[in-house]
mmCIF file of N, CA and C in Angstrom:
data_model
loop_
_atom_site.group_PDB
_atom_site.id
_atom_site.type_symbol
_atom_site.label_atom_id
_atom_site.label_comp_id
_atom_site.label_asym_id
_atom_site.label_seq_id
_atom_site.Cartn_x
_atom_site.Cartn_y
_atom_site.Cartn_z
ATOM 1 N N THR A 580 -1.562 26.355 -26.393
ATOM 2 C CA THR A 580 -0.544 27.830 -26.162
ATOM 3 C C THR A 580 -0.851 28.593 -27.478
ATOM 4 N N GLN A 581 -1.804 28.480 -28.380
ATOM 5 C CA GLN A 581 -2.685 28.716 -29.791
ATOM 6 C C GLN A 581 -3.413 29.611 -29.228
ATOM 7 N N THR A 582 -4.434 29.662 -27.811
ATOM 8 C CA THR A 582 -4.885 30.484 -27.630
ATOM 9 C C THR A 582 -5.146 31.800 -25.893
ATOM 10 N N GLU A 583 -5.574 32.439 -25.556
ATOM 11 C CA GLU A 583 -5.729 32.909 -24.593
ATOM 12 C C GLU A 583 -5.477 31.622 -22.763
ATOM 13 N N HIS A 584 -6.175 31.104 -23.448
ATOM 14 C CA HIS A 584 -6.659 29.957 -21.901
ATOM 15 C C HIS A 584 -5.535 29.666 -22.129
ATOM 16 N N GLY A 585 -5.171 28.930 -23.359
ATOM 17 C CA GLY A 585 -4.241 27.973 -23.179
ATOM 18 C C GLY A 585 -2.659 28.592 -22.884
ATOM 19 N N GLY A 586 -2.251 30.050 -23.348
ATOM 20 C CA GLY A 586 -1.550 30.617 -22.731
ATOM 21 C C GLY A 586 -1.341 30.740 -21.018
ATOM 22 N N ALA A 587 -3.006 30.856 -20.356
ATOM 23 C CA ALA A 587 -2.741 31.285 -19.042
ATOM 24 C C ALA A 587 -2.479 29.657 -18.599
ATOM 25 N N VAL A 588 -3.179 29.277 -19.440
ATOM 26 C CA VAL A 588 -2.940 27.321 -18.051
ATOM 27 C C VAL A 588 -1.132 27.363 -18.059
ATOM 28 N N THR A 589 -0.260 27.078 -18.884
ATOM 29 C CA THR A 589 1.167 27.827 -19.009
ATOM 30 C C THR A 589 1.374 27.886 -18.065
ATOM 31 N N GLU A 590 1.873 29.217 -18.259
ATOM 32 C CA GLU A 590 1.294 30.431 -17.457
ATOM 33 C C GLU A 590 1.605 29.978 -15.119
ATOM 34 N N GLU A 591 0.391 29.570 -15.445
ATOM 35 C CA GLU A 591 0.150 29.331 -14.357
ATOM 36 C C GLU A 591 0.768 27.825 -13.370
ATOM 37 N N GLY A 592 1.503 26.947 -14.587
ATOM 38 C CA GLY A 592 2.264 25.625 -13.454
ATOM 39 C C GLY A 592 1.187 24.347 -14.510
ATOM 40 N N ILE A 593 -0.314 24.252 -14.716
ATOM 41 C CA ILE A 593 -0.681 23.851 -14.657
ATOM 42 C C ILE A 593 -0.848 22.647 -15.703
ATOM 43 N N ALA A 594 0.052 22.917 -17.073
ATOM 44 C CA ALA A 594 0.444 22.070 -18.168
ATOM 45 C C ALA A 594 1.468 22.929 -18.475
ATOM 46 N N VAL A 595 2.595 22.170 -19.095
ATOM 47 C CA VAL A 595 3.434 22.690 -19.484
ATOM 48 C C VAL A 595 3.696 21.870 -21.340
ATOM 49 N N PRO A 596 4.060 22.516 -22.148
ATOM 50 C CA PRO A 596 4.332 22.222 -23.374
ATOM 51 C C PRO A 596 5.178 21.942 -23.976
ATOM 52 N N ILE A 597 5.415 21.068 -24.086
ATOM 53 C CA ILE A 597 7.094 20.468 -24.652
ATOM 54 C C ILE A 597 6.998 19.648 -26.089
ATOM 55 N N SER A 598 6.713 20.707 -26.872
ATOM 56 C CA SER A 598 6.472 20.468 -28.860
ATOM 57 C C SER A 598 7.749 20.178 -28.904
ATOM 58 N N GLY A 599 7.756 20.423 -30.737
ATOM 59 C CA GLY A 599 8.843 20.091 -31.326
ATOM 60 C C GLY A 599 9.386 18.766 -30.898
ATOM 61 N N VAL A 600 8.090 18.072 -30.653
ATOM 62 C CA VAL A 600 9.504 16.004 -31.103
ATOM 63 C C VAL A 600 9.003 15.205 -31.551
ATOM 64 N N ARG A 601 10.456 14.093 -31.790
ATOM 65 C CA ARG A 601 9.793 14.053 -33.161
ATOM 66 C C ARG A 601 8.813 12.454 -32.210
ATOM 67 N N SER A 602 8.556 11.693 -32.633
ATOM 68 C CA SER A 602 7.627 10.595 -32.460
ATOM 69 C C SER A 602 8.544 9.304 -32.112
ATOM 70 N N ASP A 603 8.710 8.813 -30.407
ATOM 71 C CA ASP A 603 9.703 7.790 -30.308
ATOM 72 C C ASP A 603 9.406 7.337 -28.998
ATOM 73 N N TYR A 604 9.939 6.766 -28.252
ATOM 74 C CA TYR A 604 10.182 5.750 -26.766
ATOM 75 C C TYR A 604 11.275 7.071 -26.238
ATOM 76 N N TYR A 605 10.470 7.518 -25.049
ATOM 77 C CA TYR A 605 12.026 8.176 -24.416
ATOM 78 C C TYR A 605 12.252 7.673 -22.586
ATOM 79 N N ASP A 606 12.965 8.142 -22.178
ATOM 80 C CA ASP A 606 13.077 8.354 -20.951
ATOM 81 C C ASP A 606 12.671 9.061 -20.524
ATOM 82 N N PHE A 607 11.902 9.192 -18.538
ATOM 83 C CA PHE A 607 11.985 10.312 -18.560
ATOM 84 C C PHE A 607 12.751 10.528 -16.858
ATOM 85 N N ALA A 608 13.358 11.231 -16.036
ATOM 86 C CA ALA A 608 13.492 11.337 -14.844
ATOM 87 C C ALA A 608 13.499 12.882 -14.252
ATOM 88 N N VAL A 609 12.246 12.655 -13.080
ATOM 89 C CA VAL A 609 11.907 13.539 -12.343
ATOM 90 C C VAL A 609 12.919 13.705 -11.294
ATOM 91 N N THR A 610 13.312 15.067 -10.957
ATOM 92 C CA THR A 610 14.300 15.287 -9.532
ATOM 93 C C THR A 610 13.561 16.039 -9.135
ATOM 94 N N VAL A 611 13.407 16.341 -7.775
ATOM 95 C CA VAL A 611 12.668 17.478 -7.057
ATOM 96 C C VAL A 611 14.053 18.496 -6.737
ATOM 97 N N GLY A 612 14.290 19.158 -6.238
ATOM 98 C CA GLY A 612 15.043 20.067 -4.994
ATOM 99 C C GLY A 612 16.611 20.591 -5.436
ATOM 100 N N GLU A 613 16.659 21.863 -4.107
ATOM 101 C CA GLU A 613 18.012 22.694 -5.116
ATOM 102 C C GLU A 613 19.256 22.020 -5.282
ATOM 103 N N ALA A 614 19.379 21.057 -5.228
ATOM 104 C CA ALA A 614 20.347 20.253 -5.408
ATOM 105 C C ALA A 614 19.926 18.907 -5.963
ATOM 106 N N SER A 615 19.226 19.138 -7.154
ATOM 107 C CA SER A 615 18.778 17.574 -8.022
ATOM 108 C C SER A 615 20.363 17.067 -8.202
ATOM 109 N N GLU A 616 19.669 15.936 -8.914
ATOM 110 C CA GLU A 616 20.556 14.461 -9.631
ATOM 111 C C GLU A 616 20.779 15.095 -9.939
ATOM 112 N N GLU A 617 22.480 15.056 -10.856
ATOM 113 C CA GLU A 617 22.480 15.827 -12.714
ATOM 114 C C GLU A 617 21.849 14.360 -13.397
ATOM 115 N N ILE A 618 21.465 14.622 -14.304
ATOM 116 C CA ILE A 618 21.153 13.094 -15.322
ATOM 117 C C ILE A 618 21.675 13.933 -16.719
ATOM 118 N N PHE A 619 22.418 14.722 -16.982
ATOM 119 C CA PHE A 619 23.660 14.240 -17.669
ATOM 120 C C PHE A 619 25.276 14.916 -17.770
ATOM 121 N N ALA A 620 26.158 14.475 -17.536
ATOM 122 C CA ALA A 620 27.575 15.217 -17.722
ATOM 123 C C ALA A 620 26.940 16.733 -18.042
ATOM 124 N N PRO A 621 28.415 17.236 -17.852
ATOM 125 C CA PRO A 621 27.901 18.442 -18.623
ATOM 126 C C PRO A 621 28.785 18.419 -20.116
ATOM 127 N N ASN A 622 27.756 19.258 -20.508
ATOM 128 C CA ASN A 622 27.715 20.087 -21.605
ATOM 129 C C ASN A 622 27.126 18.655 -22.168
ATOM 130 N N GLU A 623 26.444 17.348 -21.903
ATOM 131 C CA GLU A 623 25.762 16.017 -22.578
ATOM 132 C C GLU A 623 24.709 16.524 -23.145
ATOM 133 N N ALA A 624 23.197 17.341 -22.312
ATOM 134 C CA ALA A 624 21.860 17.851 -22.630
ATOM 135 C C ALA A 624 21.933 19.102 -24.418
ATOM 136 N N LYS A 625 21.151 18.225 -25.398
ATOM 137 C CA LYS A 625 21.454 19.233 -26.499
ATOM 138 C C LYS A 625 20.455 20.293 -25.376
ATOM 139 N N ILE A 626 19.359 20.323 -24.894
ATOM 140 C CA ILE A 626 18.847 20.909 -25.261
ATOM 141 C C ILE A 626 18.529 21.042 -23.792
ATOM 142 N N ILE A 627 18.061 22.618 -22.904
ATOM 143 C CA ILE A 627 17.625 23.100 -21.763
ATOM 144 C C ILE A 627 16.948 23.859 -21.874
ATOM 145 N N SER A 628 15.841 24.136 -21.125
ATOM 146 C CA SER A 628 14.544 25.083 -21.625
ATOM 147 C C SER A 628 13.754 25.397 -19.837
ATOM 148 N N ARG A 629 14.461 26.969 -19.284
ATOM 149 C CA ARG A 629 14.533 27.232 -18.845
ATOM 150 C C ARG A 629 12.839 27.431 -18.233
ATOM 151 N N GLY A 630 13.021 28.381 -17.246
ATOM 152 C CA GLY A 630 11.732 29.540 -17.569
ATOM 153 C C GLY A 630 9.998 28.932 -17.378
ATOM 154 N N TRP A 631 9.676 27.960 -16.585
ATOM 155 C CA TRP A 631 9.093 26.663 -16.810
ATOM 156 C C TRP A 631 8.445 26.505 -15.343
ATOM 157 N N VAL A 632 6.481 26.995 -15.506
ATOM 158 C CA VAL A 632 6.419 27.142 -13.853
ATOM 159 C C VAL A 632 5.447 25.349 -13.335
ATOM 160 N N PHE A 633 5.056 25.072 -12.590
ATOM 161 C CA PHE A 633 4.827 23.825 -12.629
ATOM 162 C C PHE A 633 4.310 24.053 -11.018
ATOM 163 N N HIS A 634 2.237 23.461 -11.611
ATOM 164 C CA HIS A 634 2.439 23.822 -9.876
ATOM 165 C C HIS A 634 1.748 22.108 -9.560
ATOM 166 N N SER A 635 1.903 21.857 -8.952
ATOM 167 C CA SER A 635 1.829 20.363 -8.703
ATOM 168 C C SER A 635 0.071 20.251 -7.578
ATOM 169 N N SER A 636 -0.407 19.047 -7.593
ATOM 170 C CA SER A 636 -1.762 18.704 -6.872
ATOM 171 C C SER A 636 -1.538 17.655 -6.337
ATOM 172 N N GLY A 637 -0.155 16.350 -6.372
ATOM 173 C CA GLY A 637 0.065 15.822 -6.400
ATOM 174 C C GLY A 637 1.254 15.054 -7.126
ATOM 175 N N THR A 638 0.557 15.552 -8.075
ATOM 176 C CA THR A 638 1.096 14.129 -9.411
ATOM 177 C C THR A 638 1.787 15.121 -10.571
ATOM 178 N N LEU A 639 2.909 14.477 -11.368
ATOM 179 C CA LEU A 639 3.112 15.027 -12.595
ATOM 180 C C LEU A 639 2.898 14.189 -13.323
ATOM 181 N N LYS A 640 2.141 14.431 -14.191
ATOM 182 C CA LYS A 640 1.608 13.810 -15.668
ATOM 183 C C LYS A 640 2.447 13.493 -17.114
ATOM 184 N N ILE A 641 2.798 12.283 -17.453
ATOM 185 C CA ILE A 641 3.395 12.646 -19.018
ATOM 186 C C ILE A 641 2.463 12.422 -19.944
ATOM 187 N N ILE A 642 1.572 13.507 -20.706
ATOM 188 C CA ILE A 642 0.554 12.332 -21.811
ATOM 189 C C ILE A 642 1.765 12.803 -22.991
ATOM 190 N N GLY A 643 1.159 12.251 -23.961
ATOM 191 C CA GLY A 643 1.644 12.116 -25.754
ATOM 192 C C GLY A 643 3.262 12.131 -26.470
ATOM 193 N N ILE A 644 3.827 12.469 -25.551
ATOM 194 C CA ILE A 644 5.251 12.333 -26.192
ATOM 195 C C ILE A 644 5.426 10.780 -27.110
ATOM 196 N N GLY A 645 4.987 10.621 -28.639
ATOM 197 C CA GLY A 645 5.979 9.656 -28.823
ATOM 198 C C GLY A 645 4.542 9.024 -29.393
ATOM 199 N N TYR A 646 3.425 9.971 -29.037
ATOM 200 C CA TYR A 646 1.813 10.160 -29.711
ATOM 201 C C TYR A 646 1.402 10.645 -30.401
ATOM 202 N N PHE A 647 2.720 12.157 -31.451
ATOM 203 C CA PHE A 647 1.985 13.443 -31.916
ATOM 204 C C PHE A 647 1.718 12.755 -33.070
ATOM 205 N N LYS A 648 1.606 11.236 -33.591
ATOM 206 C CA LYS A 648 0.816 10.901 -35.319
ATOM 207 C C LYS A 648 -0.461 10.289 -34.539
ATOM 208 N N ASP A 649 -0.920 10.181 -33.952
ATOM 209 C CA ASP A 649 -2.215 9.524 -33.538
ATOM 210 C C ASP A 649 -2.698 9.976 -32.177
ATOM 211 N N MET A 650 -3.006 11.105 -31.664
ATOM 212 C CA MET A 650 -3.543 11.799 -31.207
ATOM 213 C C MET A 650 -4.202 10.574 -30.245
ATOM 214 N N GLY A 651 -5.487 10.009 -30.455
ATOM 215 C CA GLY A 651 -6.467 9.238 -30.404
ATOM 216 C C GLY A 651 -5.798 8.486 -29.491
ATOM 217 N N ARG A 652 -4.895 8.166 -29.279
ATOM 218 C CA ARG A 652 -3.836 6.506 -28.861
ATOM 219 C C ARG A 652 -4.022 7.222 -26.783
ATOM 220 N N ILE A 653 -3.522 8.199 -27.352
ATOM 221 C CA ILE A 653 -2.984 8.587 -25.721
ATOM 222 C C ILE A 653 -4.208 7.856 -24.812
ATOM 223 N N SER A 654 -3.852 7.196 -23.335
ATOM 224 C CA SER A 654 -4.405 7.319 -22.684
ATOM 225 C C SER A 654 -3.976 7.148 -21.245
ATOM 226 N N GLU A 655 -4.350 6.726 -20.057
ATOM 227 C CA GLU A 655 -4.365 6.166 -18.938
ATOM 228 C C GLU A 655 -3.160 5.028 -19.110
ATOM 229 N N GLN A 656 -3.798 4.638 -19.361
ATOM 230 C CA GLN A 656 -2.544 2.797 -19.521
ATOM 231 C C GLN A 656 -0.891 3.673 -20.860
ATOM 232 N N ASN A 657 -0.757 4.157 -21.239
ATOM 233 C CA ASN A 657 0.086 5.027 -22.310
ATOM 234 C C ASN A 657 1.264 6.679 -21.348
ATOM 235 N N SER A 658 0.845 6.967 -19.949
ATOM 236 C CA SER A 658 0.918 7.826 -19.372
ATOM 237 C C SER A 658 2.395 7.922 -17.861
ATOM 238 N N LEU A 659 2.611 8.804 -17.954
ATOM 239 C CA LEU A 659 3.113 8.281 -16.969
ATOM 240 C C LEU A 659 3.019 9.477 -15.727
ATOM 241 N N SER A 660 3.660 9.136 -14.967
ATOM 242 C CA SER A 660 2.791 9.195 -13.383
ATOM 243 C C SER A 660 3.683 9.779 -12.076
ATOM 244 N N PHE A 661 4.198 10.145 -11.673
ATOM 245 C CA PHE A 661 5.214 10.843 -11.137
ATOM 246 C C PHE A 661 4.404 12.172 -9.331
ATOM 247 N N ARG A 662 5.129 10.831 -8.233
ATOM 248 C CA ARG A 662 4.208 11.672 -6.781
ATOM 249 C C ARG A 662 5.430 12.726 -6.827
ATOM 250 N N VAL A 663 5.272 14.215 -7.053
ATOM 251 C CA VAL A 663 5.574 15.887 -6.528
ATOM 252 C C VAL A 663 4.756 15.855 -5.649
ATOM 253 N N LYS A 664 5.272 16.285 -4.582
ATOM 254 C CA LYS A 664 4.645 17.420 -3.351
ATOM 255 C C LYS A 664 4.128 18.128 -3.760
ATOM 256 N N ARG A 665 2.777 18.423 -2.875
ATOM 257 C CA ARG A 665 2.036 19.109 -3.485
ATOM 258 C C ARG A 665 2.828 20.842 -3.708
ATOM 259 N N GLY A 666 2.673 21.725 -4.041
ATOM 260 C CA GLY A 666 3.389 22.878 -4.361
ATOM 261 C C GLY A 666 3.671 23.747 -6.178
ATOM 262 N N ARG A 667 4.191 24.531 -5.471
ATOM 263 C CA ARG A 667 4.949 25.141 -6.531
ATOM 264 C C ARG A 667 6.062 25.272 -6.799
ATOM 265 N N TYR A 668 6.543 25.400 -8.155
ATOM 266 C CA TYR A 668 7.734 24.802 -8.637
ATOM 267 C C TYR A 668 8.580 25.459 -9.681
ATOM 268 N N ARG A 669 9.904 26.049 -9.301
ATOM 269 C CA ARG A 669 10.604 26.513 -11.298
ATOM 270 C C ARG A 669 10.552 25.222 -12.079
ATOM 271 N N LEU A 670 10.512 24.966 -13.126
ATOM 272 C CA LEU A 670 10.861 24.087 -13.861
ATOM 273 C C LEU A 670 11.432 24.231 -14.931
ATOM 274 N N GLU A 671 12.962 22.982 -15.777
ATOM 275 C CA GLU A 671 14.045 22.988 -16.609
ATOM 276 C C GLU A 671 14.294 21.603 -16.703
ATOM 277 N N ILE A 672 13.597 22.083 -18.481
ATOM 278 C CA ILE A 672 14.067 20.990 -18.943
ATOM 279 C C ILE A 672 14.670 20.002 -19.553
ATOM 280 N N LEU A 673 15.558 19.373 -19.358
ATOM 281 C CA LEU A 673 16.691 18.908 -20.035
ATOM 282 C C LEU A 673 16.565 18.369 -21.126
ATOM 283 N N GLY A 674 16.924 17.235 -22.327
ATOM 284 C CA GLY A 674 17.015 16.620 -22.870
ATOM 285 C C GLY A 674 17.589 16.485 -24.167
ATOM 286 N N GLY A 675 18.472 14.782 -24.035
ATOM 287 C CA GLY A 675 19.424 14.479 -24.855
ATOM 288 C C GLY A 675 19.620 13.203 -25.065
ATOM 289 N N TYR A 676 20.352 12.391 -25.584
ATOM 290 C CA TYR A 676 21.666 11.025 -25.010
ATOM 291 C C TYR A 676 22.231 10.925 -23.605
ATOM 292 N N ARG A 677 21.837 10.250 -22.860
ATOM 293 C CA ARG A 677 22.496 10.464 -21.544
ATOM 294 C C ARG A 677 24.288 9.262 -21.534
ATOM 295 N N GLY A 678 24.559 9.960 -21.358
ATOM 296 C CA GLY A 678 25.990 8.047 -21.362
ATOM 297 C C GLY A 678 25.272 7.396 -20.524
ATOM 298 N N THR A 679 25.156 5.745 -20.113
ATOM 299 C CA THR A 679 25.140 4.568 -19.398
ATOM 300 C C THR A 679 25.777 4.055 -19.701
ATOM 301 N N ASN A 680 25.842 3.703 -18.063
ATOM 302 C CA ASN A 680 26.097 2.190 -18.889
ATOM 303 C C ASN A 680 25.522 0.653 -18.663
ATOM 304 N N PHE A 681 26.080 -0.581 -18.846
ATOM 305 C CA PHE A 681 24.975 -1.582 -18.420
ATOM 306 C C PHE A 681 23.552 -1.978 -17.399
ATOM 307 N N SER A 682 24.308 -1.210 -16.620
ATOM 308 C CA SER A 682 23.160 -1.487 -15.798
ATOM 309 C C SER A 682 21.846 0.094 -15.324
ATOM 310 N N GLY A 683 22.448 0.938 -16.177
ATOM 311 C CA GLY A 683 21.897 2.212 -16.784
ATOM 312 C C GLY A 683 22.314 2.980 -15.620
ATOM 313 N N ALA A 684 22.961 3.219 -14.722
ATOM 314 C CA ALA A 684 23.258 4.758 -14.329
ATOM 315 C C ALA A 684 24.334 4.929 -15.007
ATOM 316 N N PRO A 685 23.754 6.701 -14.393
ATOM 317 C CA PRO A 685 24.789 7.479 -14.859
ATOM 318 C C PRO A 685 26.345 6.645 -15.611
ATOM 319 N N THR A 686 26.941 7.289 -15.983
ATOM 320 C CA THR A 686 28.074 7.084 -16.434
ATOM 321 C C THR A 686 28.918 7.363 -14.975
ATOM 322 N N PRO A 687 29.748 7.616 -13.834
ATOM 323 C CA PRO A 687 31.105 8.465 -13.770
ATOM 324 C C PRO A 687 31.784 8.995 -14.660
ATOM 325 N N LEU A 688 31.805 10.290 -13.939
ATOM 326 C CA LEU A 688 32.888 11.757 -14.875
ATOM 327 C C LEU A 688 34.328 11.391 -14.873
ATOM 328 N N GLY A 689 34.671 11.411 -15.902
ATOM 329 C CA GLY A 689 36.273 10.310 -16.556
ATOM 330 C C GLY A 689 35.895 9.131 -16.480
ATOM 331 N N ASN A 690 34.987 8.136 -16.724
ATOM 332 C CA ASN A 690 34.566 6.647 -17.167
ATOM 333 C C ASN A 690 34.265 7.020 -19.034
ATOM 334 N N THR A 691 34.737 6.476 -19.714
ATOM 335 C CA THR A 691 34.082 5.999 -20.547
ATOM 336 C C THR A 691 32.574 5.592 -21.396
ATOM 337 N N SER A 692 31.957 6.602 -22.176
ATOM 338 C CA SER A 692 30.542 6.517 -21.518
ATOM 339 C C SER A 692 29.810 5.539 -22.892
ATOM 340 N N ILE A 693 29.322 5.207 -22.503
ATOM 341 C CA ILE A 693 28.183 4.064 -24.020
ATOM 342 C C ILE A 693 26.906 4.809 -23.784
ATOM 343 N N LEU A 694 26.444 5.759 -25.157
ATOM 344 C CA LEU A 694 26.074 6.418 -25.455
ATOM 345 C C LEU A 694 24.359 5.308 -25.110
ATOM 346 N N SER A 695 23.049 6.288 -24.632
ATOM 347 C CA SER A 695 22.177 5.394 -24.463
ATOM 348 C C SER A 695 21.727 5.551 -26.100
ATOM 349 N N ASP A 696 20.553 4.697 -26.253
ATOM 350 C CA ASP A 696 20.088 5.014 -27.576
ATOM 351 C C ASP A 696 18.717 5.725 -27.901
ATOM 352 N N THR A 697 18.676 5.239 -25.928
ATOM 353 C CA THR A 697 17.043 6.477 -26.060
ATOM 354 C C THR A 697 16.941 7.060 -25.751
ATOM 355 N N PRO A 698 16.240 8.423 -26.174
ATOM 356 C CA PRO A 698 16.591 10.287 -26.168
ATOM 357 C C PRO A 698 15.559 10.301 -23.851
ATOM 358 N N VAL A 699 15.890 10.643 -23.848
ATOM 359 C CA VAL A 699 15.886 10.749 -21.856
ATOM 360 C C VAL A 699 15.290 12.615 -21.465
ATOM 361 N N PHE A 700 14.167 12.707 -20.951
ATOM 362 C CA PHE A 700 14.338 14.045 -20.538
ATOM 363 C C PHE A 700 13.799 13.734 -19.179
ATOM 364 N N HIS A 701 14.905 15.459 -18.703
ATOM 365 C CA HIS A 701 14.965 15.485 -17.543
ATOM 366 C C HIS A 701 14.228 16.887 -16.983
ATOM 367 N N LEU A 702 13.117 16.684 -16.190
ATOM 368 C CA LEU A 702 12.507 17.394 -15.517
ATOM 369 C C LEU A 702 12.724 17.668 -14.268
ATOM 370 N N ARG A 703 13.615 19.057 -13.900
ATOM 371 C CA ARG A 703 14.837 18.946 -12.402
ATOM 372 C C ARG A 703 13.356 20.339 -12.668
ATOM 373 N N LEU A 704 12.656 19.854 -11.249
ATOM 374 C CA LEU A 704 11.682 20.678 -9.996
ATOM 375 C C LEU A 704 12.602 21.583 -9.166
ATOM 376 N N THR A 705 12.726 22.546 -8.455
ATOM 377 C CA THR A 705 12.909 23.698 -7.096
ATOM 378 C C THR A 705 11.955 24.378 -7.284
ATOM 379 N N PRO A 706 11.400 24.111 -5.568
ATOM 380 C CA PRO A 706 10.315 24.558 -4.767
ATOM 381 C C PRO A 706 10.626 25.440 -4.899
ATOM 382 N N SER A 707 9.534 26.729 -5.617
ATOM 383 C CA SER A 707 9.370 28.166 -4.806
ATOM 384 C C SER A 707 8.145 28.245 -4.872
ATOM 385 N N ALA A 708 7.386 29.450 -3.841
ATOM 386 C CA ALA A 708 6.391 29.804 -3.173
ATOM 387 C C ALA A 708 5.672 30.844 -4.747
ATOM 388 N N GLU A 709 6.297 31.763 -4.948
ATOM 389 C CA GLU A 709 6.432 32.580 -5.988
ATOM 390 C C GLU A 709 7.278 32.421 -8.175
ATOM 391 N N PRO A 710 7.454 30.906 -8.071
ATOM 392 C CA PRO A 710 7.874 31.098 -9.688
ATOM 393 C C PRO A 710 7.431 31.825 -10.794
ATOM 394 N N LYS A 711 8.579 32.798 -10.902
ATOM 395 C CA LYS A 711 8.064 34.054 -12.017
ATOM 396 C C LYS A 711 8.301 32.755 -13.575
ATOM 397 N N PHE A 712 7.090 32.989 -14.492
ATOM 398 C CA PHE A 712 7.358 32.529 -15.918
ATOM 399 C C PHE A 712 7.865 33.070 -16.993
ATOM 400 N N SER A 713 8.970 32.403 -17.338
ATOM 401 C CA SER A 713 9.735 33.163 -18.619
ATOM 402 C C SER A 713 10.248 31.798 -20.168
ATOM 403 N N GLY A 714 9.388 30.969 -20.087
ATOM 404 C CA GLY A 714 9.484 29.966 -20.308
ATOM 405 C C GLY A 714 8.975 29.977 -21.941
ATOM 406 N N ASP A 715 9.954 30.194 -22.658
ATOM 407 C CA ASP A 715 10.098 29.943 -24.040
ATOM 408 C C ASP A 715 8.833 29.186 -25.020
ATOM 409 N N LEU A 716 7.752 30.019 -24.842
ATOM 410 C CA LEU A 716 7.503 28.963 -25.935
ATOM 411 C C LEU A 716 7.403 28.434 -27.159
ATOM 412 N N GLU A 717 8.232 29.083 -27.817
ATOM 413 C CA GLU A 717 8.653 28.195 -29.399
ATOM 414 C C GLU A 717 10.281 27.500 -28.938
ATOM 415 N N THR A 718 9.784 27.127 -27.804
ATOM 416 C CA THR A 718 11.505 26.412 -27.683
ATOM 417 C C THR A 718 11.053 24.846 -28.577
ATOM 418 N N SER A 719 11.592 24.119 -29.334
ATOM 419 C CA SER A 719 11.180 23.154 -29.834
ATOM 420 C C SER A 719 12.208 22.052 -29.408
ATOM 421 N N PHE A 720 11.587 20.984 -29.001
ATOM 422 C CA PHE A 720 12.417 20.454 -28.113
ATOM 423 C C PHE A 720 12.970 18.737 -29.347
ATOM 424 N N TYR A 721 13.109 18.740 -30.500
ATOM 425 C CA TYR A 721 13.369 17.947 -31.282
ATOM 426 C C TYR A 721 15.186 17.651 -30.907
ATOM 427 N N PHE A 722 15.648 16.891 -31.124
ATOM 428 C CA PHE A 722 17.063 16.410 -31.164
ATOM 429 C C PHE A 722 16.719 15.340 -30.787
#
C-alpha cells in the first residue's frame, strides 16, 4: 500500500493487507453470507476492521501471516486456501482469542469459557455487487 499500484490493488479487492501482526501461529475462520456465523462472543474480538473489499476468483488465499521475520519462507505449502464463490464481497476482519471448549467449538454463551491461547482471525465476507472501499490502511492487527 506504499505505492499507487499497491493502493489500487487494495481498493479493487485483489489483495487485503493485514499488517502489524506479530509473528505467531494463527487460526482462521472464513464465513460468507449476510447472517454469517459468529466466531467471537460479544465483546470478545480485540480487533474489528471494516470497509474492505474482496474480489474472489474462486479462492481466498492467506499468505505471510506468521512469516514476517523471513518472507523468503512463504510458499504454497505454508499458505491457506479457502474456496469462495466468484464475485465481489464486503470484508470485515475480526481478531482475538476465541473462547473454546475442549472440542474447539465456540463456547455457548452463558457457559464458562476456556480461552484458546492461539490467536484467531475471522474473515467475514458479505456478497455485494458494488462494495465501496473504506478500509483503514493504518490498522494494526497486533493483539
